[in-house]
């Protein structure tokens, strides 16, 4: 599998999965809330804090962006929402500077070529492309031409559309991370479809991840167990705040639990069947050795459950050797409850 480098992170097989705190527009256009989210994400242990770069007039028709057009969770004009929640160029500069200062990577999702131009000016290191742009071939080509790594969400696409999007991007850049996503807010667990991660890995041989909108962190944990190299979760300071994404977002303490769980599961995914030093100690204490269960005279034959059997600890001749000893004879007199040694046997 190709390793994709984004900032300080090498993403792919063998690496600890990267956790993205998706701040999105949960700041409601308030730069101070946005800055607080940067710090809260860092304190929770997230690797990346991601916002959205909206320039409403460049990405949608005002008179057509009605409530309900973007899902049942959107109850007012999408144009008005994005206009209210948009961040200025200086806001982006300030947020990136704040993130750099405390050691968390700043990313943002553009929704227009004008937004891409803004992000290019501030020196963005990679692009996250939202699910709504998977079928926007002109936009994909434009972003890919910047030559930077791309994280692509797939929540509104069919398998055929995902394949076309990946091929479009690959004409310009090979560093792609593909995110399984279901664009329901929130997403029911039966609609997550984690099994597609296996198909993505096999078909594209690139890092994959999960952009998750479920209540709770279970889907993210399952994704890591299925090979996800990235998990992304909508993030808010409080679900009580107004906004279309707040209810399907996690709060700082839940983000902390997500990070902790992802890292723990990743460490547990080894495929070796070997004994480490601690397991060897446990093995000696809880496995059995061959012992005498009655006094045995010199020259006497070893007989199963008559004069020899197996008991703990396992520091002597292993119990699986019992049937190689039965029928042999004692080289000397042996007491009862004695752990046999090779030199006791002829």
PDB file of C-alpha atoms in Angstrom, residues 41-296:
ATOM      1  CA  UNK A  41      -8.920  19.328  19.792  1.00  0.00           C
ATOM      2  CA  UNK A  42      -5.239  19.455  20.660  1.00  0.00           C
ATOM      3  CA  UNK A  43      -5.934  18.838  24.347  1.00  0.00           C
ATOM      4  CA  UNK A  44      -8.087  15.821  23.428  1.00  0.00           C
ATOM      5  CA  UNK A  45      -5.194  14.349  21.444  1.00  0.00           C
ATOM      6  CA  UNK A  46      -6.468  14.808  17.875  1.00  0.00           C
ATOM      7  CA  UNK A  47      -3.825  14.908  15.153  1.00  0.00           C
ATOM      8  CA  UNK A  48      -5.626  17.248  12.774  1.00  0.00           C
ATOM      9  CA  UNK A  49      -8.196  20.006  13.228  1.00  0.00           C
ATOM     10  CA  UNK A  50     -10.202  20.574  10.055  1.00  0.00           C
ATOM     11  CA  UNK A  51     -12.468  23.440   9.127  1.00  0.00           C
ATOM     12  CA  UNK A  52     -14.511  24.248   6.003  1.00  0.00           C
ATOM     13  CA  UNK A  53     -13.748  27.110   3.629  1.00  0.00           C
ATOM     14  CA  UNK A  54     -17.012  28.514   2.303  1.00  0.00           C
ATOM     15  CA  UNK A  55     -17.478  31.358  -0.167  1.00  0.00           C
ATOM     16  CA  UNK A  56     -21.225  31.044  -0.578  1.00  0.00           C
ATOM     17  CA  UNK A  57     -21.645  33.022  -3.799  1.00  0.00           C
ATOM     18  CA  UNK A  58     -18.926  30.951  -5.477  1.00  0.00           C
ATOM     19  CA  UNK A  59     -20.380  27.571  -4.559  1.00  0.00           C
ATOM     20  CA  UNK A  60     -24.179  27.830  -4.853  1.00  0.00           C
ATOM     21  CA  UNK A  61     -27.104  29.715  -6.359  1.00  0.00           C
ATOM     22  CA  UNK A  62     -28.685  31.860  -3.670  1.00  0.00           C
ATOM     23  CA  UNK A  63     -32.284  31.473  -4.813  1.00  0.00           C
ATOM     24  CA  UNK A  64     -31.952  27.685  -5.186  1.00  0.00           C
ATOM     25  CA  UNK A  65     -30.302  26.902  -1.836  1.00  0.00           C
ATOM     26  CA  UNK A  66     -33.508  26.226   0.044  1.00  0.00           C
ATOM     27  CA  UNK A  67     -34.022  24.389   3.315  1.00  0.00           C
ATOM     28  CA  UNK A  68     -34.323  20.648   2.856  1.00  0.00           C
ATOM     29  CA  UNK A  69     -32.166  20.607  -0.277  1.00  0.00           C
ATOM     30  CA  UNK A  70     -29.175  19.436   1.771  1.00  0.00           C
ATOM     31  CA  UNK A  71     -30.925  16.906   3.997  1.00  0.00           C
ATOM     32  CA  UNK A  72     -33.616  16.910   6.649  1.00  0.00           C
ATOM     33  CA  UNK A  73     -31.181  18.290   9.246  1.00  0.00           C
ATOM     34  CA  UNK A  74     -30.962  21.596   7.294  1.00  0.00           C
ATOM     35  CA  UNK A  75     -34.013  23.710   8.123  1.00  0.00           C
ATOM     36  CA  UNK A  76     -33.043  27.118   6.698  1.00  0.00           C
ATOM     37  CA  UNK A  77     -31.373  28.497   3.573  1.00  0.00           C
ATOM     38  CA  UNK A  78     -28.036  26.783   2.990  1.00  0.00           C
ATOM     39  CA  UNK A  79     -26.743  29.969   1.374  1.00  0.00           C
ATOM     40  CA  UNK A  80     -27.512  31.966   4.497  1.00  0.00           C
ATOM     41  CA  UNK A  81     -25.961  29.326   6.764  1.00  0.00           C
ATOM     42  CA  UNK A  82     -22.699  29.188   4.804  1.00  0.00           C
ATOM     43  CA  UNK A  83     -22.524  32.969   4.501  1.00  0.00           C
ATOM     44  CA  UNK A  84     -22.905  33.331   8.250  1.00  0.00           C
ATOM     45  CA  UNK A  85     -20.357  30.607   9.000  1.00  0.00           C
ATOM     46  CA  UNK A  86     -17.702  31.600   6.466  1.00  0.00           C
ATOM     47  CA  UNK A  87     -14.213  32.495   7.653  1.00  0.00           C
ATOM     48  CA  UNK A  88     -12.152  35.310   6.166  1.00  0.00           C
ATOM     49  CA  UNK A  89      -8.641  34.981   4.785  1.00  0.00           C
ATOM     50  CA  UNK A  90      -7.303  36.487   8.016  1.00  0.00           C
ATOM     51  CA  UNK A  91      -9.367  34.023  10.056  1.00  0.00           C
ATOM     52  CA  UNK A  92      -7.718  31.175   8.162  1.00  0.00           C
ATOM     53  CA  UNK A  93      -4.266  32.651   8.733  1.00  0.00           C
ATOM     54  CA  UNK A  94      -4.979  33.081  12.438  1.00  0.00           C
ATOM     55  CA  UNK A  95      -6.346  29.550  12.854  1.00  0.00           C
ATOM     56  CA  UNK A  96      -3.438  27.970  11.003  1.00  0.00           C
ATOM     57  CA  UNK A  97      -1.020  30.007  13.117  1.00  0.00           C
ATOM     58  CA  UNK A  98      -2.779  28.957  16.316  1.00  0.00           C
ATOM     59  CA  UNK A  99      -2.674  25.303  15.270  1.00  0.00           C
ATOM     60  CA  UNK A 100       1.008  25.488  14.313  1.00  0.00           C
ATOM     61  CA  UNK A 101       1.845  27.122  17.623  1.00  0.00           C
ATOM     62  CA  UNK A 102       0.372  24.326  19.738  1.00  0.00           C
ATOM     63  CA  UNK A 103       1.295  21.406  17.472  1.00  0.00           C
ATOM     64  CA  UNK A 104      -1.873  20.298  15.706  1.00  0.00           C
ATOM     65  CA  UNK A 105      -2.153  20.195  11.913  1.00  0.00           C
ATOM     66  CA  UNK A 106      -4.627  22.611  10.302  1.00  0.00           C
ATOM     67  CA  UNK A 107      -6.647  21.536   7.257  1.00  0.00           C
ATOM     68  CA  UNK A 108      -9.776  22.871   5.615  1.00  0.00           C
ATOM     69  CA  UNK A 109     -12.235  21.617   3.011  1.00  0.00           C
ATOM     70  CA  UNK A 110     -12.802  23.948   0.048  1.00  0.00           C
ATOM     71  CA  UNK A 111     -16.146  24.026  -1.751  1.00  0.00           C
ATOM     72  CA  UNK A 112     -15.159  26.204  -4.723  1.00  0.00           C
ATOM     73  CA  UNK A 113     -12.075  27.022  -6.757  1.00  0.00           C
ATOM     74  CA  UNK A 114     -12.068  30.413  -5.031  1.00  0.00           C
ATOM     75  CA  UNK A 115     -11.794  28.594  -1.703  1.00  0.00           C
ATOM     76  CA  UNK A 116      -8.917  26.543  -3.112  1.00  0.00           C
ATOM     77  CA  UNK A 117      -7.166  29.782  -4.099  1.00  0.00           C
ATOM     78  CA  UNK A 118      -7.556  31.076  -0.545  1.00  0.00           C
ATOM     79  CA  UNK A 119      -6.105  27.888   0.927  1.00  0.00           C
ATOM     80  CA  UNK A 120      -3.215  27.956  -1.535  1.00  0.00           C
ATOM     81  CA  UNK A 121      -2.349  31.473  -0.394  1.00  0.00           C
ATOM     82  CA  UNK A 122      -2.051  30.392   3.242  1.00  0.00           C
ATOM     83  CA  UNK A 123       0.069  27.341   2.376  1.00  0.00           C
ATOM     84  CA  UNK A 124      -2.313  24.443   3.050  1.00  0.00           C
ATOM     85  CA  UNK A 125      -0.391  21.132   2.971  1.00  0.00           C
ATOM     86  CA  UNK A 126      -3.225  18.855   1.795  1.00  0.00           C
ATOM     87  CA  UNK A 127      -6.848  18.962   0.739  1.00  0.00           C
ATOM     88  CA  UNK A 128      -9.875  17.238   2.222  1.00  0.00           C
ATOM     89  CA  UNK A 129     -12.625  17.061  -0.386  1.00  0.00           C
ATOM     90  CA  UNK A 130     -16.165  16.630   0.876  1.00  0.00           C
ATOM     91  CA  UNK A 131     -18.645  13.997  -0.239  1.00  0.00           C
ATOM     92  CA  UNK A 132     -20.642  16.482  -2.295  1.00  0.00           C
ATOM     93  CA  UNK A 133     -17.738  17.021  -4.680  1.00  0.00           C
ATOM     94  CA  UNK A 134     -17.103  13.350  -5.556  1.00  0.00           C
ATOM     95  CA  UNK A 135     -19.030  13.713  -8.833  1.00  0.00           C
ATOM     96  CA  UNK A 136     -17.680  17.228  -9.525  1.00  0.00           C
ATOM     97  CA  UNK A 137     -15.028  16.162 -12.013  1.00  0.00           C
ATOM     98  CA  UNK A 138     -13.930  19.712 -12.983  1.00  0.00           C
ATOM     99  CA  UNK A 139     -13.382  20.583  -9.318  1.00  0.00           C
ATOM    100  CA  UNK A 140     -11.505  17.338  -8.627  1.00  0.00           C
ATOM    101  CA  UNK A 141      -9.182  18.019 -11.564  1.00  0.00           C
ATOM    102  CA  UNK A 142      -8.591  21.586 -10.379  1.00  0.00           C
ATOM    103  CA  UNK A 143      -7.699  20.553  -6.834  1.00  0.00           C
ATOM    104  CA  UNK A 144      -5.593  17.597  -7.943  1.00  0.00           C
ATOM    105  CA  UNK A 145      -3.583  19.878 -10.235  1.00  0.00           C
ATOM    106  CA  UNK A 146      -2.233  21.597  -7.120  1.00  0.00           C
ATOM    107  CA  UNK A 147      -0.178  18.442  -6.584  1.00  0.00           C
ATOM    108  CA  UNK A 148      -0.963  18.053  -2.892  1.00  0.00           C
ATOM    109  CA  UNK A 149      -2.286  14.980  -1.038  1.00  0.00           C
ATOM    110  CA  UNK A 150      -6.046  14.588  -1.182  1.00  0.00           C
ATOM    111  CA  UNK A 151      -8.380  13.043   1.384  1.00  0.00           C
ATOM    112  CA  UNK A 152     -11.610  12.193  -0.431  1.00  0.00           C
ATOM    113  CA  UNK A 153     -14.931  11.542   1.316  1.00  0.00           C
ATOM    114  CA  UNK A 154     -17.461   9.394  -0.535  1.00  0.00           C
ATOM    115  CA  UNK A 155     -20.740   9.832   1.345  1.00  0.00           C
ATOM    116  CA  UNK A 156     -22.927  10.729  -1.635  1.00  0.00           C
ATOM    117  CA  UNK A 157     -21.321   8.487  -4.258  1.00  0.00           C
ATOM    118  CA  UNK A 158     -21.859   5.049  -5.744  1.00  0.00           C
ATOM    119  CA  UNK A 159     -18.946   2.640  -6.194  1.00  0.00           C
ATOM    120  CA  UNK A 160     -18.716   3.523  -9.892  1.00  0.00           C
ATOM    121  CA  UNK A 161     -18.582   7.240  -9.040  1.00  0.00           C
ATOM    122  CA  UNK A 162     -15.866   6.641  -6.450  1.00  0.00           C
ATOM    123  CA  UNK A 163     -13.786   4.786  -9.040  1.00  0.00           C
ATOM    124  CA  UNK A 164     -14.204   7.637 -11.527  1.00  0.00           C
ATOM    125  CA  UNK A 165     -13.231  10.220  -8.905  1.00  0.00           C
ATOM    126  CA  UNK A 166     -10.085   8.329  -7.922  1.00  0.00           C
ATOM    127  CA  UNK A 167      -9.053   7.929 -11.559  1.00  0.00           C
ATOM    128  CA  UNK A 168      -9.638  11.643 -12.136  1.00  0.00           C
ATOM    129  CA  UNK A 169      -7.442  12.596  -9.200  1.00  0.00           C
ATOM    130  CA  UNK A 170      -4.741  10.096 -10.169  1.00  0.00           C
ATOM    131  CA  UNK A 171      -4.168  11.915 -13.456  1.00  0.00           C
ATOM    132  CA  UNK A 172      -2.566  14.692 -11.401  1.00  0.00           C
ATOM    133  CA  UNK A 173      -1.566  13.307  -8.004  1.00  0.00           C
ATOM    134  CA  UNK A 174      -1.043   9.822  -6.570  1.00  0.00           C
ATOM    135  CA  UNK A 175      -1.291  10.652  -2.864  1.00  0.00           C
ATOM    136  CA  UNK A 176      -4.934   9.857  -2.154  1.00  0.00           C
ATOM    137  CA  UNK A 177      -6.714   8.734   1.012  1.00  0.00           C
ATOM    138  CA  UNK A 178     -10.221   7.384   0.420  1.00  0.00           C
ATOM    139  CA  UNK A 179     -12.820   7.827   3.156  1.00  0.00           C
ATOM    140  CA  UNK A 180     -15.909   5.672   3.543  1.00  0.00           C
ATOM    141  CA  UNK A 181     -18.723   7.963   4.598  1.00  0.00           C
ATOM    142  CA  UNK A 182     -22.509   7.907   4.851  1.00  0.00           C
ATOM    143  CA  UNK A 183     -24.080  11.335   4.483  1.00  0.00           C
ATOM    144  CA  UNK A 184     -26.827  10.854   7.074  1.00  0.00           C
ATOM    145  CA  UNK A 185     -26.808  13.133  10.121  1.00  0.00           C
ATOM    146  CA  UNK A 186     -26.661  11.141  12.320  1.00  0.00           C
ATOM    147  CA  UNK A 187     -25.903   7.838  10.593  1.00  0.00           C
ATOM    148  CA  UNK A 188     -27.570   4.634  11.792  1.00  0.00           C
ATOM    149  CA  UNK A 189     -25.060   1.857  12.406  1.00  0.00           C
ATOM    150  CA  UNK A 190     -26.675  -0.413   9.827  1.00  0.00           C
ATOM    151  CA  UNK A 191     -25.834   2.215   7.183  1.00  0.00           C
ATOM    152  CA  UNK A 192     -22.123   2.565   7.981  1.00  0.00           C
ATOM    153  CA  UNK A 193     -20.949  -0.327   5.752  1.00  0.00           C
ATOM    154  CA  UNK A 194     -17.462  -0.809   7.154  1.00  0.00           C
ATOM    155  CA  UNK A 195     -16.972  -3.847   4.939  1.00  0.00           C
ATOM    156  CA  UNK A 196     -16.413  -1.539   1.957  1.00  0.00           C
ATOM    157  CA  UNK A 197     -13.045  -0.598   3.489  1.00  0.00           C
ATOM    158  CA  UNK A 198     -11.712  -4.044   2.552  1.00  0.00           C
ATOM    159  CA  UNK A 199     -12.906  -3.570  -1.029  1.00  0.00           C
ATOM    160  CA  UNK A 200     -11.353  -0.103  -1.213  1.00  0.00           C
ATOM    161  CA  UNK A 201      -7.989  -1.360   0.024  1.00  0.00           C
ATOM    162  CA  UNK A 202      -7.999  -4.326  -2.352  1.00  0.00           C
ATOM    163  CA  UNK A 203      -9.135  -2.332  -5.388  1.00  0.00           C
ATOM    164  CA  UNK A 204      -7.138   0.885  -5.009  1.00  0.00           C
ATOM    165  CA  UNK A 205      -4.187  -0.138  -2.802  1.00  0.00           C
ATOM    166  CA  UNK A 206      -4.257   3.248  -1.067  1.00  0.00           C
ATOM    167  CA  UNK A 207      -4.891   4.265   2.555  1.00  0.00           C
ATOM    168  CA  UNK A 208      -8.547   4.341   3.560  1.00  0.00           C
ATOM    169  CA  UNK A 209     -10.487   5.778   6.450  1.00  0.00           C
ATOM    170  CA  UNK A 210     -13.912   6.549   7.884  1.00  0.00           C
ATOM    171  CA  UNK A 211     -15.620   9.909   8.033  1.00  0.00           C
ATOM    172  CA  UNK A 212     -18.212   9.058  10.653  1.00  0.00           C
ATOM    173  CA  UNK A 213     -21.535  10.673  11.536  1.00  0.00           C
ATOM    174  CA  UNK A 214     -22.832   8.032  13.971  1.00  0.00           C
ATOM    175  CA  UNK A 215     -23.758   8.761  17.552  1.00  0.00           C
ATOM    176  CA  UNK A 216     -20.833   7.431  19.593  1.00  0.00           C
ATOM    177  CA  UNK A 217     -17.396   6.225  18.553  1.00  0.00           C
ATOM    178  CA  UNK A 218     -18.059   2.537  17.873  1.00  0.00           C
ATOM    179  CA  UNK A 219     -17.989   2.818  14.084  1.00  0.00           C
ATOM    180  CA  UNK A 220     -14.583   4.501  14.218  1.00  0.00           C
ATOM    181  CA  UNK A 221     -13.216   1.724  16.409  1.00  0.00           C
ATOM    182  CA  UNK A 222     -14.574  -0.874  14.006  1.00  0.00           C
ATOM    183  CA  UNK A 223     -13.024   0.979  11.082  1.00  0.00           C
ATOM    184  CA  UNK A 224      -9.584   0.873  12.670  1.00  0.00           C
ATOM    185  CA  UNK A 225      -9.997  -2.860  13.205  1.00  0.00           C
ATOM    186  CA  UNK A 226     -10.852  -3.173   9.474  1.00  0.00           C
ATOM    187  CA  UNK A 227      -7.703  -1.331   8.402  1.00  0.00           C
ATOM    188  CA  UNK A 228      -8.627   2.364   8.456  1.00  0.00           C
ATOM    189  CA  UNK A 229      -5.612   4.672   8.520  1.00  0.00           C
ATOM    190  CA  UNK A 230      -7.699   7.802   9.211  1.00  0.00           C
ATOM    191  CA  UNK A 231     -10.838   8.450  11.230  1.00  0.00           C
ATOM    192  CA  UNK A 232     -12.731  11.715  11.124  1.00  0.00           C
ATOM    193  CA  UNK A 233     -15.523  12.842  13.393  1.00  0.00           C
ATOM    194  CA  UNK A 234     -17.522  16.076  13.534  1.00  0.00           C
ATOM    195  CA  UNK A 235     -16.397  17.995  16.608  1.00  0.00           C
ATOM    196  CA  UNK A 236     -18.063  20.671  18.716  1.00  0.00           C
ATOM    197  CA  UNK A 237     -17.429  22.409  22.006  1.00  0.00           C
ATOM    198  CA  UNK A 238     -21.041  21.642  22.956  1.00  0.00           C
ATOM    199  CA  UNK A 239     -23.966  19.974  21.212  1.00  0.00           C
ATOM    200  CA  UNK A 240     -26.181  22.631  22.774  1.00  0.00           C
ATOM    201  CA  UNK A 241     -24.739  25.251  20.418  1.00  0.00           C
ATOM    202  CA  UNK A 242     -26.861  26.227  17.402  1.00  0.00           C
ATOM    203  CA  UNK A 243     -25.932  24.824  14.013  1.00  0.00           C
ATOM    204  CA  UNK A 244     -26.804  22.091  11.529  1.00  0.00           C
ATOM    205  CA  UNK A 245     -23.916  19.771  12.462  1.00  0.00           C
ATOM    206  CA  UNK A 246     -23.873  20.141  16.246  1.00  0.00           C
ATOM    207  CA  UNK A 247     -26.215  17.245  17.044  1.00  0.00           C
ATOM    208  CA  UNK A 248     -24.121  14.702  15.142  1.00  0.00           C
ATOM    209  CA  UNK A 249     -20.827  15.946  16.595  1.00  0.00           C
ATOM    210  CA  UNK A 250     -18.761  14.766  19.545  1.00  0.00           C
ATOM    211  CA  UNK A 251     -17.684  16.969  22.437  1.00  0.00           C
ATOM    212  CA  UNK A 252     -14.102  17.303  23.754  1.00  0.00           C
ATOM    213  CA  UNK A 253     -14.360  14.481  26.303  1.00  0.00           C
ATOM    214  CA  UNK A 254     -15.747  12.162  23.613  1.00  0.00           C
ATOM    215  CA  UNK A 255     -12.976  13.163  21.225  1.00  0.00           C
ATOM    216  CA  UNK A 256     -10.482  12.252  23.932  1.00  0.00           C
ATOM    217  CA  UNK A 257     -12.132   8.821  24.246  1.00  0.00           C
ATOM    218  CA  UNK A 258     -12.020   8.430  20.456  1.00  0.00           C
ATOM    219  CA  UNK A 259      -8.297   9.170  20.296  1.00  0.00           C
ATOM    220  CA  UNK A 260      -7.568   6.837  23.191  1.00  0.00           C
ATOM    221  CA  UNK A 261      -9.598   4.011  21.647  1.00  0.00           C
ATOM    222  CA  UNK A 262      -8.152   4.411  18.157  1.00  0.00           C
ATOM    223  CA  UNK A 263      -4.580   4.310  19.426  1.00  0.00           C
ATOM    224  CA  UNK A 264      -5.296   1.297  21.659  1.00  0.00           C
ATOM    225  CA  UNK A 265      -6.995  -0.700  18.901  1.00  0.00           C
ATOM    226  CA  UNK A 266      -4.187   0.087  16.470  1.00  0.00           C
ATOM    227  CA  UNK A 267      -1.647  -1.278  18.930  1.00  0.00           C
ATOM    228  CA  UNK A 268      -3.724  -4.448  19.302  1.00  0.00           C
ATOM    229  CA  UNK A 269      -3.729  -5.318  15.589  1.00  0.00           C
ATOM    230  CA  UNK A 270      -0.544  -7.368  15.465  1.00  0.00           C
ATOM    231  CA  UNK A 271      -0.575 -10.703  13.638  1.00  0.00           C
ATOM    232  CA  UNK A 272       2.162 -12.594  15.474  1.00  0.00           C
ATOM    233  CA  UNK A 273       1.498 -15.716  17.534  1.00  0.00           C
ATOM    234  CA  UNK A 274       4.558 -15.634  19.751  1.00  0.00           C
ATOM    235  CA  UNK A 275       5.137 -15.455  23.498  1.00  0.00           C
ATOM    236  CA  UNK A 276       6.455 -12.212  24.918  1.00  0.00           C
ATOM    237  CA  UNK A 277       8.410 -12.260  28.175  1.00  0.00           C
ATOM    238  CA  UNK A 278       5.345 -11.676  30.341  1.00  0.00           C
ATOM    239  CA  UNK A 279       3.380 -14.417  28.582  1.00  0.00           C
ATOM    240  CA  UNK A 280       6.276 -16.802  29.152  1.00  0.00           C
ATOM    241  CA  UNK A 281       6.065 -16.131  32.885  1.00  0.00           C
ATOM    242  CA  UNK A 282       2.322 -16.784  32.844  1.00  0.00           C
ATOM    243  CA  UNK A 283       2.871 -19.930  30.810  1.00  0.00           C
ATOM    244  CA  UNK A 284       5.258 -21.351  33.412  1.00  0.00           C
ATOM    245  CA  UNK A 285       2.753 -20.632  36.162  1.00  0.00           C
ATOM    246  CA  UNK A 286      -0.353 -21.954  34.432  1.00  0.00           C
ATOM    247  CA  UNK A 287       0.857 -24.811  32.238  1.00  0.00           C
ATOM    248  CA  UNK A 288       1.797 -28.290  33.461  1.00  0.00           C
ATOM    249  CA  UNK A 289       4.902 -30.448  33.766  1.00  0.00           C
ATOM    250  CA  UNK A 290       5.245 -34.213  34.173  1.00  0.00           C
ATOM    251  CA  UNK A 291       5.411 -35.200  37.859  1.00  0.00           C
ATOM    252  CA  UNK A 292       5.324 -38.329  39.985  1.00  0.00           C
ATOM    253  CA  UNK A 293       2.055 -39.010  41.793  1.00  0.00           C
ATOM    254  CA  UNK A 294       3.442 -41.957  43.803  1.00  0.00           C
ATOM    255  CA  UNK A 295       6.906 -43.050  44.972  1.00  0.00           C
ATOM    256  CA  UNK A 296       8.773 -44.786  42.113  1.00  0.00           C
TER     257      UNK A 296
END
